[in-house]
Amino acid sequence: MRALLPSPVPLDALHSTLRERGLDLLQPFRFGDTDEEHVSVLLSVAEIPANASVLDIGCGVGACARLMHEERPDLSFTLLNYSAKQLAECPDQFTKVLADAHSLPIPNEVFDVVMFNAALGNMDIQVALAEATRVLKPGGILLLNELEREAGMPQEVGSTAGTR
């Protein structure tokens, strides 16, 4: 399996534009008026246990993890991204992994929580979720804050992408 983009170059170009506009938390639908309120709702819904280890797949610049950690400093985060440019802008307090979500360089059953925030739609859902569940501890939490795409990669879906 391969990433949607053959290289992170287009993602890096878009990233620069978004950062110039001051955008940090790139989640199109929110549960609150501010980034902090949105993330607080995510935390309350997920009911993450104390001292949990969290893998944020497709983390962007780590804004969601940073805000979660501000509210829940007991959580430890590993941030995973396909873009080295975005990963370089993530907070240094977190472990960073440059990788494709379709082939995680992580052993089985490592994390208490694996989360996708507005990232899964850029991946082959079945493959990315299989990898996420592989690295999730038994009884762990899979947190999905995503828009839905039915199947395959967008270029495979054709002109009906995004429609039902």
PDB file of C-alpha atoms in Angstrom:
ATOM      1  CA  MET A   1       0.000   0.000   0.000  1.00  0.00           C
ATOM      2  CA  ARG A   2       1.148   3.514  -0.679  1.00  0.00           C
ATOM      3  CA  ALA A   3       0.253   6.921   0.629  1.00  0.00           C
ATOM      4  CA  LEU A   4      -2.299   8.971  -1.293  1.00  0.00           C
ATOM      5  CA  LEU A   5       0.459  11.351  -2.347  1.00  0.00           C
ATOM      6  CA  PRO A   6       3.580   9.787  -3.896  1.00  0.00           C
ATOM      7  CA  SER A   7       5.620  12.329  -1.939  1.00  0.00           C
ATOM      8  CA  PRO A   8       4.856  14.905   0.740  1.00  0.00           C
ATOM      9  CA  VAL A   9       5.768  17.838  -1.588  1.00  0.00           C
ATOM     10  CA  PRO A  10       2.132  18.865  -2.364  1.00  0.00           C
ATOM     11  CA  LEU A  11       1.236  18.551   1.321  1.00  0.00           C
ATOM     12  CA  ASP A  12       4.221  20.705   2.258  1.00  0.00           C
ATOM     13  CA  ALA A  13       3.165  23.398  -0.238  1.00  0.00           C
ATOM     14  CA  LEU A  14      -0.371  23.475   1.157  1.00  0.00           C
ATOM     15  CA  HIS A  15       1.005  23.474   4.677  1.00  0.00           C
ATOM     16  CA  SER A  16       3.019  26.647   4.041  1.00  0.00           C
ATOM     17  CA  THR A  17      -0.056  28.458   2.755  1.00  0.00           C
ATOM     18  CA  LEU A  18      -2.161  27.419   5.734  1.00  0.00           C
ATOM     19  CA  ARG A  19       0.542  28.398   8.238  1.00  0.00           C
ATOM     20  CA  GLU A  20       0.882  31.828   6.575  1.00  0.00           C
ATOM     21  CA  ARG A  21      -2.830  32.288   7.296  1.00  0.00           C
ATOM     22  CA  GLY A  22      -2.273  31.396  10.943  1.00  0.00           C
ATOM     23  CA  LEU A  23      -4.133  28.085  10.803  1.00  0.00           C
ATOM     24  CA  ASP A  24      -2.932  25.473  13.266  1.00  0.00           C
ATOM     25  CA  LEU A  25      -5.700  23.003  14.077  1.00  0.00           C
ATOM     26  CA  LEU A  26      -6.894  21.899  10.655  1.00  0.00           C
ATOM     27  CA  GLN A  27     -10.204  20.286  11.495  1.00  0.00           C
ATOM     28  CA  PRO A  28     -13.055  21.505   9.302  1.00  0.00           C
ATOM     29  CA  PHE A  29     -15.880  20.694  11.716  1.00  0.00           C
ATOM     30  CA  ARG A  30     -15.637  21.634  15.360  1.00  0.00           C
ATOM     31  CA  PHE A  31     -17.384  20.877  18.617  1.00  0.00           C
ATOM     32  CA  GLY A  32     -16.755  24.343  20.058  1.00  0.00           C
ATOM     33  CA  ASP A  33     -16.098  27.946  19.107  1.00  0.00           C
ATOM     34  CA  THR A  34     -12.378  27.750  19.881  1.00  0.00           C
ATOM     35  CA  ASP A  35      -9.670  25.168  19.305  1.00  0.00           C
ATOM     36  CA  GLU A  36      -9.512  24.623  23.065  1.00  0.00           C
ATOM     37  CA  GLU A  37     -13.269  23.989  23.362  1.00  0.00           C
ATOM     38  CA  HIS A  38     -13.172  21.604  20.400  1.00  0.00           C
ATOM     39  CA  VAL A  39     -10.327  19.573  21.891  1.00  0.00           C
ATOM     40  CA  SER A  40     -11.958  19.553  25.330  1.00  0.00           C
ATOM     41  CA  VAL A  41     -15.046  17.920  23.814  1.00  0.00           C
ATOM     42  CA  LEU A  42     -12.868  15.328  22.043  1.00  0.00           C
ATOM     43  CA  LEU A  43     -11.216  14.492  25.353  1.00  0.00           C
ATOM     44  CA  SER A  44     -14.520  14.167  27.165  1.00  0.00           C
ATOM     45  CA  VAL A  45     -16.045  11.949  24.488  1.00  0.00           C
ATOM     46  CA  ALA A  46     -12.999   9.692  24.293  1.00  0.00           C
ATOM     47  CA  GLU A  47     -12.793   9.143  28.060  1.00  0.00           C
ATOM     48  CA  ILE A  48      -9.051   8.566  27.868  1.00  0.00           C
ATOM     49  CA  PRO A  49      -7.707   6.897  31.030  1.00  0.00           C
ATOM     50  CA  ALA A  50      -5.043   8.513  33.198  1.00  0.00           C
ATOM     51  CA  ASN A  51      -1.437   8.301  32.017  1.00  0.00           C
ATOM     52  CA  ALA A  52      -2.392   6.914  28.606  1.00  0.00           C
ATOM     53  CA  SER A  53       0.003   6.754  25.683  1.00  0.00           C
ATOM     54  CA  VAL A  54      -1.561   8.320  22.571  1.00  0.00           C
ATOM     55  CA  LEU A  55      -0.564   7.952  18.922  1.00  0.00           C
ATOM     56  CA  ASP A  56      -1.813  10.847  16.762  1.00  0.00           C
ATOM     57  CA  ILE A  57      -1.757   9.602  13.149  1.00  0.00           C
ATOM     58  CA  GLY A  58      -1.688  12.410  10.591  1.00  0.00           C
ATOM     59  CA  CYS A  59      -0.938  14.902  13.352  1.00  0.00           C
ATOM     60  CA  GLY A  60      -0.351  17.995  11.192  1.00  0.00           C
ATOM     61  CA  VAL A  61       1.715  20.389  13.302  1.00  0.00           C
ATOM     62  CA  GLY A  62       0.679  18.660  16.533  1.00  0.00           C
ATOM     63  CA  ALA A  63      -1.886  21.285  17.539  1.00  0.00           C
ATOM     64  CA  CYS A  64      -4.490  18.773  18.721  1.00  0.00           C
ATOM     65  CA  ALA A  65      -1.950  16.877  20.828  1.00  0.00           C
ATOM     66  CA  ARG A  66      -0.565  20.128  22.238  1.00  0.00           C
ATOM     67  CA  LEU A  67      -4.034  21.304  23.286  1.00  0.00           C
ATOM     68  CA  MET A  68      -4.940  17.888  24.704  1.00  0.00           C
ATOM     69  CA  HIS A  69      -1.705  17.838  26.675  1.00  0.00           C
ATOM     70  CA  GLU A  70      -2.407  21.315  28.076  1.00  0.00           C
ATOM     71  CA  GLU A  71      -5.714  20.016  29.446  1.00  0.00           C
ATOM     72  CA  ARG A  72      -4.396  16.538  30.301  1.00  0.00           C
ATOM     73  CA  PRO A  73      -0.647  16.732  31.100  1.00  0.00           C
ATOM     74  CA  ASP A  74      -0.762  13.089  32.222  1.00  0.00           C
ATOM     75  CA  LEU A  75      -1.089  11.940  28.602  1.00  0.00           C
ATOM     76  CA  SER A  76       2.016  11.092  26.575  1.00  0.00           C
ATOM     77  CA  PHE A  77       1.862  11.683  22.824  1.00  0.00           C
ATOM     78  CA  THR A  78       3.602  10.248  19.807  1.00  0.00           C
ATOM     79  CA  LEU A  79       2.981  12.282  16.670  1.00  0.00           C
ATOM     80  CA  LEU A  80       3.064  10.583  13.278  1.00  0.00           C
ATOM     81  CA  ASN A  81       3.068  12.403   9.962  1.00  0.00           C
ATOM     82  CA  TYR A  82       3.997  11.787   6.324  1.00  0.00           C
ATOM     83  CA  SER A  83       5.295  15.359   5.992  1.00  0.00           C
ATOM     84  CA  ALA A  84       8.713  16.106   7.487  1.00  0.00           C
ATOM     85  CA  LYS A  85       7.946  19.815   7.191  1.00  0.00           C
ATOM     86  CA  GLN A  86       4.811  19.545   9.342  1.00  0.00           C
ATOM     87  CA  LEU A  87       6.482  17.175  11.780  1.00  0.00           C
ATOM     88  CA  ALA A  88       9.346  19.653  12.256  1.00  0.00           C
ATOM     89  CA  GLU A  89       6.809  22.216  13.492  1.00  0.00           C
ATOM     90  CA  CYS A  90       5.319  19.864  16.078  1.00  0.00           C
ATOM     91  CA  PRO A  91       6.064  20.544  19.740  1.00  0.00           C
ATOM     92  CA  ASP A  92       9.461  19.162  20.755  1.00  0.00           C
ATOM     93  CA  GLN A  93       8.064  17.696  23.975  1.00  0.00           C
ATOM     94  CA  PHE A  94       6.449  14.864  21.983  1.00  0.00           C
ATOM     95  CA  THR A  95       7.963  11.868  20.236  1.00  0.00           C
ATOM     96  CA  LYS A  96       7.798  12.378  16.471  1.00  0.00           C
ATOM     97  CA  VAL A  97       7.635   9.673  13.803  1.00  0.00           C
ATOM     98  CA  LEU A  98       7.983  10.357  10.079  1.00  0.00           C
ATOM     99  CA  ALA A  99       6.047   7.550   8.389  1.00  0.00           C
ATOM    100  CA  ASP A 100       3.241   6.479   6.093  1.00  0.00           C
ATOM    101  CA  ALA A 101       0.101   5.510   8.040  1.00  0.00           C
ATOM    102  CA  HIS A 102      -0.313   2.478   5.780  1.00  0.00           C
ATOM    103  CA  SER A 103       2.848   0.899   7.199  1.00  0.00           C
ATOM    104  CA  LEU A 104       3.520   2.028  10.750  1.00  0.00           C
ATOM    105  CA  PRO A 105       7.090   1.433  11.973  1.00  0.00           C
ATOM    106  CA  ILE A 106       5.733   0.594  15.417  1.00  0.00           C
ATOM    107  CA  PRO A 107       5.506  -2.767  17.214  1.00  0.00           C
ATOM    108  CA  ASN A 108       2.147  -4.391  17.949  1.00  0.00           C
ATOM    109  CA  GLU A 109       0.020  -3.338  20.939  1.00  0.00           C
ATOM    110  CA  VAL A 110       1.993  -0.287  22.081  1.00  0.00           C
ATOM    111  CA  PHE A 111      -0.579   2.516  22.530  1.00  0.00           C
ATOM    112  CA  ASP A 112      -3.548   2.987  24.843  1.00  0.00           C
ATOM    113  CA  VAL A 113      -5.147   5.381  22.340  1.00  0.00           C
ATOM    114  CA  VAL A 114      -4.771   5.866  18.595  1.00  0.00           C
ATOM    115  CA  MET A 115      -6.434   8.902  17.090  1.00  0.00           C
ATOM    116  CA  PHE A 116      -7.145  10.292  13.662  1.00  0.00           C
ATOM    117  CA  ASN A 117      -8.268  13.924  13.430  1.00  0.00           C
ATOM    118  CA  ALA A 118      -9.275  15.027   9.921  1.00  0.00           C
ATOM    119  CA  ALA A 119      -6.546  12.785   8.496  1.00  0.00           C
ATOM    120  CA  LEU A 120      -8.057   9.389   7.700  1.00  0.00           C
ATOM    121  CA  GLY A 121      -9.836  10.695   4.599  1.00  0.00           C
ATOM    122  CA  ASN A 122      -6.402  11.086   2.975  1.00  0.00           C
ATOM    123  CA  MET A 123      -5.635   7.409   3.446  1.00  0.00           C
ATOM    124  CA  ASP A 124      -6.913   4.023   2.430  1.00  0.00           C
ATOM    125  CA  ILE A 125      -9.267   3.657   5.374  1.00  0.00           C
ATOM    126  CA  GLN A 126      -9.121  -0.119   5.696  1.00  0.00           C
ATOM    127  CA  VAL A 127      -5.333  -0.287   5.605  1.00  0.00           C
ATOM    128  CA  ALA A 128      -4.804   2.686   7.929  1.00  0.00           C
ATOM    129  CA  LEU A 129      -7.341   1.377  10.443  1.00  0.00           C
ATOM    130  CA  ALA A 130      -5.806  -2.095  10.331  1.00  0.00           C
ATOM    131  CA  GLU A 131      -2.417  -0.566  11.148  1.00  0.00           C
ATOM    132  CA  ALA A 132      -3.925   1.590  13.883  1.00  0.00           C
ATOM    133  CA  THR A 133      -5.612  -1.377  15.553  1.00  0.00           C
ATOM    134  CA  ARG A 134      -2.410  -3.405  15.254  1.00  0.00           C
ATOM    135  CA  VAL A 135      -0.492  -0.860  17.379  1.00  0.00           C
ATOM    136  CA  LEU A 136      -3.396  -0.394  19.814  1.00  0.00           C
ATOM    137  CA  LYS A 137      -3.290  -2.308  23.102  1.00  0.00           C
ATOM    138  CA  PRO A 138      -6.158  -4.758  23.741  1.00  0.00           C
ATOM    139  CA  GLY A 139      -9.086  -2.773  25.107  1.00  0.00           C
ATOM    140  CA  GLY A 140      -7.534   0.471  23.856  1.00  0.00           C
ATOM    141  CA  ILE A 141      -9.398   3.440  22.420  1.00  0.00           C
ATOM    142  CA  LEU A 142      -9.574   4.265  18.718  1.00  0.00           C
ATOM    143  CA  LEU A 143     -10.581   7.946  18.476  1.00  0.00           C
ATOM    144  CA  LEU A 144     -11.922   8.956  15.054  1.00  0.00           C
ATOM    145  CA  ASN A 145     -12.779  12.592  14.418  1.00  0.00           C
ATOM    146  CA  GLU A 146     -13.244  12.297  10.687  1.00  0.00           C
ATOM    147  CA  LEU A 147     -15.311  13.005   7.637  1.00  0.00           C
ATOM    148  CA  GLU A 148     -16.378   9.867   5.829  1.00  0.00           C
ATOM    149  CA  ARG A 149     -15.190   8.566   2.454  1.00  0.00           C
ATOM    150  CA  GLU A 150     -16.673   5.258   1.418  1.00  0.00           C
ATOM    151  CA  ALA A 151     -13.739   3.246   0.021  1.00  0.00           C
ATOM    152  CA  GLY A 152     -10.463   3.236  -1.849  1.00  0.00           C
ATOM    153  CA  MET A 153      -8.216   6.129  -2.640  1.00  0.00           C
ATOM    154  CA  PRO A 154      -9.863   9.291  -4.040  1.00  0.00           C
ATOM    155  CA  GLN A 155      -8.394   8.829  -7.528  1.00  0.00           C
ATOM    156  CA  GLU A 156      -9.861   5.290  -7.581  1.00  0.00           C
ATOM    157  CA  VAL A 157     -13.340   6.459  -6.628  1.00  0.00           C
ATOM    158  CA  GLY A 158     -13.614   8.723  -9.703  1.00  0.00           C
ATOM    159  CA  SER A 159     -16.151  11.455 -10.219  1.00  0.00           C
ATOM    160  CA  THR A 160     -18.432  10.170  -7.462  1.00  0.00           C
ATOM    161  CA  ALA A 161     -15.881  10.919  -4.729  1.00  0.00           C
ATOM    162  CA  GLY A 162     -17.553  12.531  -1.784  1.00  0.00           C
ATOM    163  CA  THR A 163     -21.095  11.778  -2.918  1.00  0.00           C
ATOM    164  CA  ARG A 164     -23.572   9.215  -1.698  1.00  0.00           C
TER     165      ARG A 164
END
